[in-house]
Amino acid sequence: MLKTVIPLLIGIALIYYQFSSFTETELKRIKDYFREANYFYVFLSIFISLFGYWSRAYRWKYSLNHLGYQPKFYNSFFAVSISYLLNLTIPRSGEISRAVILKNYEGVPFDKGFGTIVAERVVDLLIFLLFVITAFLIQFEKINTFIFSHISPHKIALLFGIALAGMILFLFLWRWSKWSFILKIKSKFNGLVEGMTSILKMKTKWKYLAHSFFIWFSYLMMFYVCVFSIPETASISFDIVIMGFIFGTLAVGFTNGGIGAFPISIAKVLLLYGIAEDAGTALGWIIWTSQTILTIVLGLISYLLLNLFNKN
């Protein structure tokens, strides 16, 4: 319950904070941006996103095939779409739902299915880090200004210390604890490891990696084409787009589906490059709203079709 409510409350608070800081004139301009936006690029963005859904579902089959399972593509696609929808409610609950759906409809053991999903997340994280490193090298001064203008060095050191202490505590419990729930987790760990290491052993690992890069390319292009929907952002350079994409991606994990956090992060990043905050806010909300509507509609349709396609 808290995993749902707390991020949602943070998102609502961010929305209130952002819009309460605008004047009446700026709020009117934001409404005008929405009304006068070129929605051809918004719908093009949604269309590109569908390729990302397709590729993520198709990529999944390579690791599952390596483990000896042959799930139907439509079940994989439905599971991916439903997982995106559930992630809007409880962050990361979608990953569990994907494994549960394949267990129920394709007979894939939960621990092995979930292991392949964890492996996907590891690969996705590494690719995202490539974006971060690239942006860091290109825009070092801007990134440094953005981070330290919002988070003090003392807070960064404190967060690092807390994370380090948590990791040490976890390793200690994992190695020496005799608690029953720790032992149960260990018993399931072999299935997870098998799923996670399937990427390195599979014959089709290069196709798997090609789809992984294509997924992130589709995410970036989805973000990029929306930039042209507003005249004030249509002329920004591609390196600025990458910056907005990185901080927007980070914001998605901060609250439920990035509500509140995504638009404000886009506005703050673009403000560093001279884009008015009201224009950046409008762009952030246009991207977030269009993608959230797609997630909800596709997730609900997939939920209905999952039962229809598997009625026997």
Coordinates of N, CA and C in Angstrom, one line a residue, residues 20-138:
S20 N 1.9 25.9 -9.0 CA 1.7 27.1 -8.1 C 2.8 28.1 -8.2
S21 N 3.9 27.7 -8.9 CA 5.0 28.7 -9.1 C 4.9 29.5 -10.3
F22 N 3.9 29.2 -11.2 CA 3.6 29.9 -12.4 C 2.6 31.1 -12.2
T23 N 2.8 32.1 -12.9 CA 1.9 33.2 -12.9 C 0.7 32.9 -13.8
E24 N -0.4 33.7 -13.7 CA -1.6 33.5 -14.5 C -1.2 33.5 -16.0
T25 N -0.3 34.4 -16.4 CA 0.1 34.5 -17.8 C 0.8 33.3 -18.3
E26 N 1.7 32.7 -17.4 CA 2.4 31.5 -17.8 C 1.5 30.3 -17.9
L27 N 0.5 30.2 -17.0 CA -0.4 29.1 -17.0 C -1.3 29.2 -18.3
K28 N -1.6 30.4 -18.7 CA -2.4 30.6 -20.0 C -1.5 30.1 -21.1
R29 N -0.2 30.5 -21.1 CA 0.7 30.0 -22.2 C 0.8 28.5 -22.3
I30 N 0.8 27.9 -21.1 CA 0.9 26.4 -21.1 C -0.4 25.8 -21.7
K31 N -1.5 26.4 -21.4 CA -2.8 25.9 -22.0 C -2.7 26.1 -23.5
D32 N -2.2 27.3 -24.0 CA -2.1 27.6 -25.4 C -1.1 26.6 -26.1
Y33 N 0.0 26.2 -25.4 CA 0.9 25.2 -26.0 C 0.1 23.9 -26.2
F34 N -0.7 23.5 -25.3 CA -1.5 22.3 -25.5 C -2.5 22.4 -26.6
R35 N -3.1 23.5 -26.7 CA -4.2 23.7 -27.7 C -3.6 23.9 -29.1
E36 N -2.4 24.5 -29.2 CA -1.8 24.8 -30.5 C -0.7 23.8 -30.9
A37 N -0.4 22.8 -30.1 CA 0.6 21.8 -30.4 C 0.3 21.1 -31.7
N38 N 1.4 20.7 -32.4 CA 1.2 19.9 -33.6 C 1.1 18.5 -33.2
Y39 N -0.1 18.0 -33.2 CA -0.3 16.6 -32.7 C 0.0 15.5 -33.7
F40 N 0.4 15.9 -34.9 CA 1.0 14.9 -35.8 C 2.2 14.2 -35.2
Y41 N 3.1 15.1 -34.6 CA 4.3 14.5 -34.0 C 4.0 13.7 -32.7
V42 N 2.9 14.1 -32.0 CA 2.5 13.4 -30.8 C 2.1 12.0 -31.2
F43 N 1.2 11.9 -32.2 CA 0.7 10.6 -32.7 C 1.9 9.8 -33.3
L44 N 2.8 10.4 -34.0 CA 4.0 9.7 -34.5 C 4.8 9.2 -33.3
S45 N 4.9 9.9 -32.3 CA 5.6 9.4 -31.1 C 4.9 8.2 -30.5
I46 N 3.6 8.2 -30.5 CA 2.9 7.0 -30.0 C 3.1 5.8 -30.9
F47 N 3.1 6.1 -32.2 CA 3.3 5.0 -33.2 C 4.7 4.4 -33.0
I48 N 5.7 5.2 -32.8 CA 7.1 4.7 -32.5 C 7.1 3.9 -31.3
S49 N 6.4 4.3 -30.2 CA 6.4 3.6 -29.0 C 5.9 2.1 -29.2
L50 N 5.0 1.9 -30.1 CA 4.4 0.6 -30.3 C 5.5 -0.4 -30.8
F51 N 6.5 0.2 -31.5 CA 7.6 -0.7 -31.9 C 8.5 -1.1 -30.7
G52 N 8.6 -0.2 -29.7 CA 9.3 -0.6 -28.5 C 8.6 -1.7 -27.7
Y53 N 7.2 -1.6 -27.7 CA 6.5 -2.7 -27.1 C 6.7 -4.0 -27.8
W54 N 6.6 -4.0 -29.1 CA 6.8 -5.2 -29.9 C 8.2 -5.8 -29.7
S55 N 9.2 -4.9 -29.8 CA 10.5 -5.4 -29.7 C 10.8 -6.0 -28.3
R56 N 10.3 -5.4 -27.3 CA 10.5 -5.9 -25.9 C 9.9 -7.3 -25.8
A57 N 8.7 -7.5 -26.3 CA 8.0 -8.8 -26.3 C 8.8 -9.8 -27.1
Y58 N 9.3 -9.4 -28.3 CA 10.0 -10.3 -29.2 C 11.3 -10.7 -28.6
R59 N 12.0 -9.7 -28.0 CA 13.3 -10.0 -27.4 C 13.2 -11.1 -26.3
W60 N 12.1 -11.1 -25.6 CA 11.9 -12.0 -24.5 C 11.9 -13.4 -24.9
K61 N 11.5 -13.7 -26.1 CA 11.4 -15.1 -26.6 C 12.8 -15.7 -26.7
Y62 N 13.9 -14.9 -26.9 CA 15.2 -15.5 -27.1 C 15.7 -16.1 -25.8
S63 N 15.5 -15.4 -24.7 CA 16.0 -16.0 -23.4 C 15.1 -17.2 -23.0
L64 N 13.8 -17.1 -23.3 CA 12.8 -18.2 -22.9 C 13.1 -19.4 -23.8
N65 N 13.3 -19.2 -25.1 CA 13.6 -20.3 -26.0 C 14.9 -21.0 -25.5
H66 N 15.9 -20.2 -25.0 CA 17.1 -20.9 -24.6 C 16.9 -21.8 -23.4
L67 N 15.9 -21.4 -22.6 CA 15.5 -22.2 -21.4 C 14.6 -23.4 -21.7
G68 N 14.2 -23.5 -23.0 CA 13.4 -24.6 -23.5 C 11.9 -24.4 -23.5
Y69 N 11.5 -23.1 -23.5 CA 10.1 -22.7 -23.5 C 9.8 -22.0 -24.8
Q70 N 8.6 -22.2 -25.4 CA 8.2 -21.6 -26.6 C 6.9 -20.9 -26.4
P71 N 6.9 -19.8 -25.7 CA 5.6 -19.0 -25.5 C 5.1 -18.4 -26.8
K72 N 3.8 -18.3 -26.9 CA 3.2 -17.6 -28.0 C 3.5 -16.1 -27.9
F73 N 3.8 -15.5 -29.1 CA 4.2 -14.1 -29.1 C 3.1 -13.2 -28.6
Y74 N 1.8 -13.5 -28.9 CA 0.8 -12.6 -28.4 C 0.7 -12.6 -26.9
N75 N 1.0 -13.8 -26.3 CA 1.0 -13.8 -24.8 C 2.1 -13.0 -24.2
S76 N 3.3 -13.0 -24.9 CA 4.4 -12.2 -24.4 C 4.1 -10.7 -24.6
F77 N 3.5 -10.4 -25.7 CA 3.1 -9.0 -26.0 C 2.1 -8.5 -24.9
F78 N 1.1 -9.3 -24.7 CA 0.0 -8.9 -23.7 C 0.7 -8.8 -22.3
A79 N 1.6 -9.7 -22.0 CA 2.2 -9.6 -20.7 C 3.0 -8.3 -20.5
V80 N 3.8 -8.0 -21.6 CA 4.6 -6.7 -21.5 C 3.7 -5.5 -21.4
S81 N 2.6 -5.5 -22.2 CA 1.7 -4.3 -22.1 C 1.0 -4.2 -20.8
I82 N 0.6 -5.3 -20.2 CA 0.0 -5.3 -18.9 C 1.0 -4.9 -17.8
S83 N 2.2 -5.3 -18.0 CA 3.2 -4.9 -17.0 C 3.5 -3.4 -17.0
Y84 N 3.4 -2.8 -18.1 CA 3.6 -1.3 -18.2 C 2.4 -0.6 -17.5
L85 N 1.2 -1.2 -17.6 CA 0.0 -0.6 -17.0 C 0.1 -0.7 -15.5
L86 N 0.6 -1.9 -15.0 CA 0.7 -2.1 -13.5 C 1.8 -1.3 -12.9
N87 N 2.8 -1.0 -13.7 CA 3.9 -0.1 -13.2 C 3.4 1.3 -12.9
L88 N 2.3 1.7 -13.4 CA 1.7 3.0 -13.1 C 1.1 3.0 -11.7
T89 N 0.8 1.8 -11.2 CA 0.1 1.7 -9.9 C 1.2 1.5 -8.8
I90 N 1.8 0.3 -8.8 CA 2.9 0.0 -7.9 C 4.2 -0.2 -8.7
P91 N 5.1 0.7 -8.5 CA 6.4 0.7 -9.2 C 7.0 -0.7 -9.2
R92 N 7.4 -1.2 -10.4 CA 8.1 -2.5 -10.6 C 7.2 -3.7 -10.3
S93 N 5.9 -3.5 -10.1 CA 5.0 -4.6 -10.0 C 4.8 -5.3 -11.3
G94 N 5.0 -4.6 -12.4 CA 4.8 -5.1 -13.7 C 5.7 -6.3 -14.0
E95 N 6.9 -6.2 -13.5 CA 7.9 -7.3 -13.7 C 7.4 -8.6 -13.2
I96 N 6.8 -8.6 -12.0 CA 6.2 -9.7 -11.3 C 5.0 -10.3 -12.2
S97 N 4.2 -9.3 -12.6 CA 3.0 -9.7 -13.4 C 3.4 -10.5 -14.7
R98 N 4.5 -10.0 -15.3 CA 4.9 -10.7 -16.6 C 5.2 -12.1 -16.3
A99 N 6.0 -12.4 -15.2 CA 6.4 -13.8 -14.9 C 5.2 -14.6 -14.5
V100 N 4.2 -14.0 -13.8 CA 3.0 -14.7 -13.4 C 2.1 -15.0 -14.6
I101 N 2.0 -14.1 -15.5 CA 1.2 -14.4 -16.7 C 1.8 -15.5 -17.6
L102 N 3.1 -15.5 -17.8 CA 3.7 -16.6 -18.5 C 3.6 -18.0 -17.8
K103 N 3.6 -17.9 -16.4 CA 3.5 -19.1 -15.7 C 2.1 -19.7 -15.8
N104 N 1.1 -18.8 -15.8 CA -0.3 -19.3 -15.9 C -0.7 -19.7 -17.3
Y105 N -0.2 -19.0 -18.3 CA -0.7 -19.2 -19.7 C 0.3 -20.0 -20.5
E106 N 1.6 -20.1 -20.1 CA 2.5 -20.8 -20.9 C 3.3 -21.9 -20.2
G107 N 3.1 -22.0 -18.9 CA 3.7 -23.0 -18.1 C 5.2 -22.7 -17.8
V108 N 5.6 -21.5 -17.9 CA 7.0 -21.1 -17.6 C 7.1 -21.0 -16.1
P109 N 8.0 -21.7 -15.4 CA 8.2 -21.5 -13.9 C 8.5 -20.1 -13.6
F110 N 7.9 -19.6 -12.5 CA 8.0 -18.2 -12.1 C 9.4 -17.8 -12.0
D111 N 10.2 -18.6 -11.2 CA 11.6 -18.1 -10.9 C 12.4 -18.0 -12.2
K112 N 12.2 -18.9 -13.2 CA 13.0 -18.8 -14.4 C 12.5 -17.6 -15.3
G113 N 11.2 -17.5 -15.4 CA 10.6 -16.4 -16.1 C 11.1 -15.1 -15.5
F114 N 11.0 -15.0 -14.2 CA 11.4 -13.7 -13.6 C 12.9 -13.5 -13.7
G115 N 13.7 -14.6 -13.7 CA 15.1 -14.4 -14.0 C 15.4 -13.8 -15.3
T116 N 14.7 -14.2 -16.3 CA 14.9 -13.6 -17.7 C 14.5 -12.1 -17.7
I117 N 13.5 -11.7 -16.9 CA 13.1 -10.3 -16.8 C 14.2 -9.5 -16.0
V118 N 14.7 -10.1 -14.9 CA 15.8 -9.4 -14.2 C 17.0 -9.2 -15.2
A119 N 17.3 -10.2 -16.0 CA 18.4 -10.1 -16.9 C 18.1 -9.0 -17.9
E120 N 16.9 -8.8 -18.4 CA 16.5 -7.7 -19.3 C 16.8 -6.4 -18.6
R121 N 16.5 -6.3 -17.3 CA 16.7 -5.0 -16.6 C 18.1 -4.7 -16.5
V122 N 19.0 -5.7 -16.3 CA 20.4 -5.5 -16.2 C 20.9 -5.0 -17.5
V123 N 20.5 -5.6 -18.7 CA 20.9 -5.1 -20.0 C 20.4 -3.7 -20.3
D124 N 19.1 -3.5 -19.9 CA 18.6 -2.1 -20.1 C 19.3 -1.1 -19.3
L125 N 19.7 -1.4 -18.1 CA 20.5 -0.5 -17.2 C 21.8 -0.2 -17.9
L126 N 22.5 -1.2 -18.4 CA 23.8 -1.0 -19.0 C 23.7 -0.1 -20.3
I127 N 22.6 -0.3 -21.1 CA 22.4 0.6 -22.2 C 22.1 2.0 -21.8
F128 N 21.3 2.1 -20.8 CA 20.9 3.5 -20.3 C 22.2 4.2 -19.7
L129 N 23.1 3.4 -19.1 CA 24.4 4.0 -18.6 C 25.2 4.5 -19.8
L130 N 25.1 3.9 -21.0 CA 25.8 4.4 -22.1 C 25.3 5.7 -22.5
F131 N 24.0 5.9 -22.5 CA 23.4 7.2 -22.7 C 23.9 8.3 -21.7
V132 N 23.9 7.9 -20.4 CA 24.4 8.8 -19.4 C 25.9 9.2 -19.6
I133 N 26.7 8.2 -19.9 CA 28.1 8.5 -20.1 C 28.3 9.4 -21.3
T134 N 27.6 9.1 -22.4 CA 27.7 9.9 -23.6 C 27.3 11.4 -23.3
A135 N 26.1 11.5 -22.6 CA 25.7 12.9 -22.2 C 26.7 13.5 -21.3
F136 N 27.2 12.8 -20.3 CA 28.2 13.3 -19.4 C 29.4 13.9 -20.1
L137 N 29.9 13.2 -21.1 CA 31.1 13.6 -21.8 C 30.8 14.8 -22.7
I138 N 29.5 14.9 -23.2 CA 29.2 16.0 -24.1 C 28.8 17.2 -23.4

